[in-house]
């Protein structure tokens, strides 16, 4: 026979239920994808290269998550456009006469190409710009070097 009082049984049952509940609440750990640089690291290397070459560009700080309605509203009211390219290069102009170059920089792996980004790059191409995704700083440097007909040495 069981020597537990009804109050002890309820307490143990409650403890088990609480443990089951909180066990479900423990977030699953995601494996960090550290085998390739993050996008901001690729951007840093690309910017350093462009600055060393004297290329006139701007970086559009459009990446990142915005939390809640306030973050989204500030982005939208401030003129932010979802999917706008990361880098616009204005000078020097490509030898073919294009107005500039639009680059959407991505990680070398673990990237996606959202519909809005594809639409923006297509618009830039329609407007006569050179526009492309670049997977990593090396690919971005190669694209810009080719379009501006720069010497191959970095």
mmCIF file of C-alpha atoms in Angstrom, residues 33-116:
data_model
loop_
_atom_site.group_PDB
_atom_site.id
_atom_site.type_symbol
_atom_site.label_atom_id
_atom_site.label_comp_id
_atom_site.label_asym_id
_atom_site.label_seq_id
_atom_site.Cartn_x
_atom_site.Cartn_y
_atom_site.Cartn_z
ATOM 1 C CA UNK A 33 26.380 28.190 -39.343
ATOM 2 C CA UNK A 34 29.920 29.316 -38.748
ATOM 3 C CA UNK A 35 31.542 27.534 -41.681
ATOM 4 C CA UNK A 36 31.119 30.663 -43.853
ATOM 5 C CA UNK A 37 31.345 34.372 -42.937
ATOM 6 C CA UNK A 38 28.188 36.267 -42.043
ATOM 7 C CA UNK A 39 26.836 38.820 -44.532
ATOM 8 C CA UNK A 40 28.124 41.758 -42.476
ATOM 9 C CA UNK A 41 31.643 40.282 -42.615
ATOM 10 C CA UNK A 42 31.377 39.901 -46.397
ATOM 11 C CA UNK A 43 30.108 43.504 -46.621
ATOM 12 C CA UNK A 44 33.035 44.761 -44.535
ATOM 13 C CA UNK A 45 35.557 43.114 -46.883
ATOM 14 C CA UNK A 46 33.735 44.403 -49.978
ATOM 15 C CA UNK A 47 33.631 47.955 -48.574
ATOM 16 C CA UNK A 48 37.351 47.876 -47.742
ATOM 17 C CA UNK A 49 38.137 46.802 -51.304
ATOM 18 C CA UNK A 50 35.914 49.522 -52.851
ATOM 19 C CA UNK A 51 37.427 52.200 -50.619
ATOM 20 C CA UNK A 52 40.955 51.070 -51.574
ATOM 21 C CA UNK A 53 39.996 51.337 -55.281
ATOM 22 C CA UNK A 54 38.400 54.788 -54.861
ATOM 23 C CA UNK A 55 34.975 53.562 -55.966
ATOM 24 C CA UNK A 56 32.033 55.860 -55.178
ATOM 25 C CA UNK A 57 29.306 53.813 -53.516
ATOM 26 C CA UNK A 58 26.710 53.799 -50.793
ATOM 27 C CA UNK A 59 25.473 51.003 -48.584
ATOM 28 C CA UNK A 60 21.745 50.945 -47.901
ATOM 29 C CA UNK A 61 21.239 49.751 -44.298
ATOM 30 C CA UNK A 62 18.171 47.726 -45.175
ATOM 31 C CA UNK A 63 18.998 44.374 -43.624
ATOM 32 C CA UNK A 64 17.914 42.946 -40.339
ATOM 33 C CA UNK A 65 14.736 42.107 -38.547
ATOM 34 C CA UNK A 66 12.416 44.773 -37.239
ATOM 35 C CA UNK A 67 10.548 43.896 -34.117
ATOM 36 C CA UNK A 68 6.906 44.662 -33.831
ATOM 37 C CA UNK A 69 4.697 47.261 -35.388
ATOM 38 C CA UNK A 70 6.843 50.195 -34.232
ATOM 39 C CA UNK A 71 9.987 48.917 -35.952
ATOM 40 C CA UNK A 72 8.144 48.185 -39.191
ATOM 41 C CA UNK A 73 6.392 51.551 -39.141
ATOM 42 C CA UNK A 74 9.627 53.476 -38.542
ATOM 43 C CA UNK A 75 11.247 51.649 -41.456
ATOM 44 C CA UNK A 76 8.308 52.235 -43.791
ATOM 45 C CA UNK A 77 7.625 55.850 -42.751
ATOM 46 C CA UNK A 78 11.335 56.607 -43.073
ATOM 47 C CA UNK A 79 11.199 55.623 -46.753
ATOM 48 C CA UNK A 80 12.551 52.097 -46.402
ATOM 49 C CA UNK A 81 11.768 49.758 -49.270
ATOM 50 C CA UNK A 82 11.687 46.020 -48.662
ATOM 51 C CA UNK A 83 14.242 44.181 -50.797
ATOM 52 C CA UNK A 84 16.218 47.262 -51.932
ATOM 53 C CA UNK A 85 19.804 46.341 -52.971
ATOM 54 C CA UNK A 86 22.589 46.545 -50.382
ATOM 55 C CA UNK A 87 25.103 48.500 -52.460
ATOM 56 C CA UNK A 88 24.748 51.161 -55.134
ATOM 57 C CA UNK A 89 27.900 52.092 -57.028
ATOM 58 C CA UNK A 90 27.821 55.452 -58.801
ATOM 59 C CA UNK A 91 31.418 56.128 -59.760
ATOM 60 C CA UNK A 92 33.214 55.272 -61.923
ATOM 61 C CA UNK A 93 30.531 54.514 -64.460
ATOM 62 C CA UNK A 94 30.805 51.193 -66.275
ATOM 63 C CA UNK A 95 32.432 51.567 -69.721
ATOM 64 C CA UNK A 96 29.190 50.454 -71.406
ATOM 65 C CA UNK A 97 27.509 53.656 -70.172
ATOM 66 C CA UNK A 98 25.318 52.118 -67.463
ATOM 67 C CA UNK A 99 24.259 54.664 -64.825
ATOM 68 C CA UNK A 100 25.653 52.479 -62.034
ATOM 69 C CA UNK A 101 25.809 49.102 -60.367
ATOM 70 C CA UNK A 102 23.362 47.591 -57.839
ATOM 71 C CA UNK A 103 24.612 44.661 -55.745
ATOM 72 C CA UNK A 104 22.564 42.536 -53.351
ATOM 73 C CA UNK A 105 25.194 40.882 -51.174
ATOM 74 C CA UNK A 106 24.543 37.438 -49.701
ATOM 75 C CA UNK A 107 26.478 34.916 -47.655
ATOM 76 C CA UNK A 108 28.358 32.309 -49.664
ATOM 77 C CA UNK A 109 25.994 29.634 -48.328
ATOM 78 C CA UNK A 110 22.713 29.633 -46.360
ATOM 79 C CA UNK A 111 21.182 32.487 -48.323
ATOM 80 C CA UNK A 112 17.831 33.097 -49.941
ATOM 81 C CA UNK A 113 16.695 35.333 -52.779
ATOM 82 C CA UNK A 114 13.396 36.882 -51.665
ATOM 83 C CA UNK A 115 10.911 37.956 -54.320
ATOM 84 C CA UNK A 116 11.240 41.655 -53.383
#
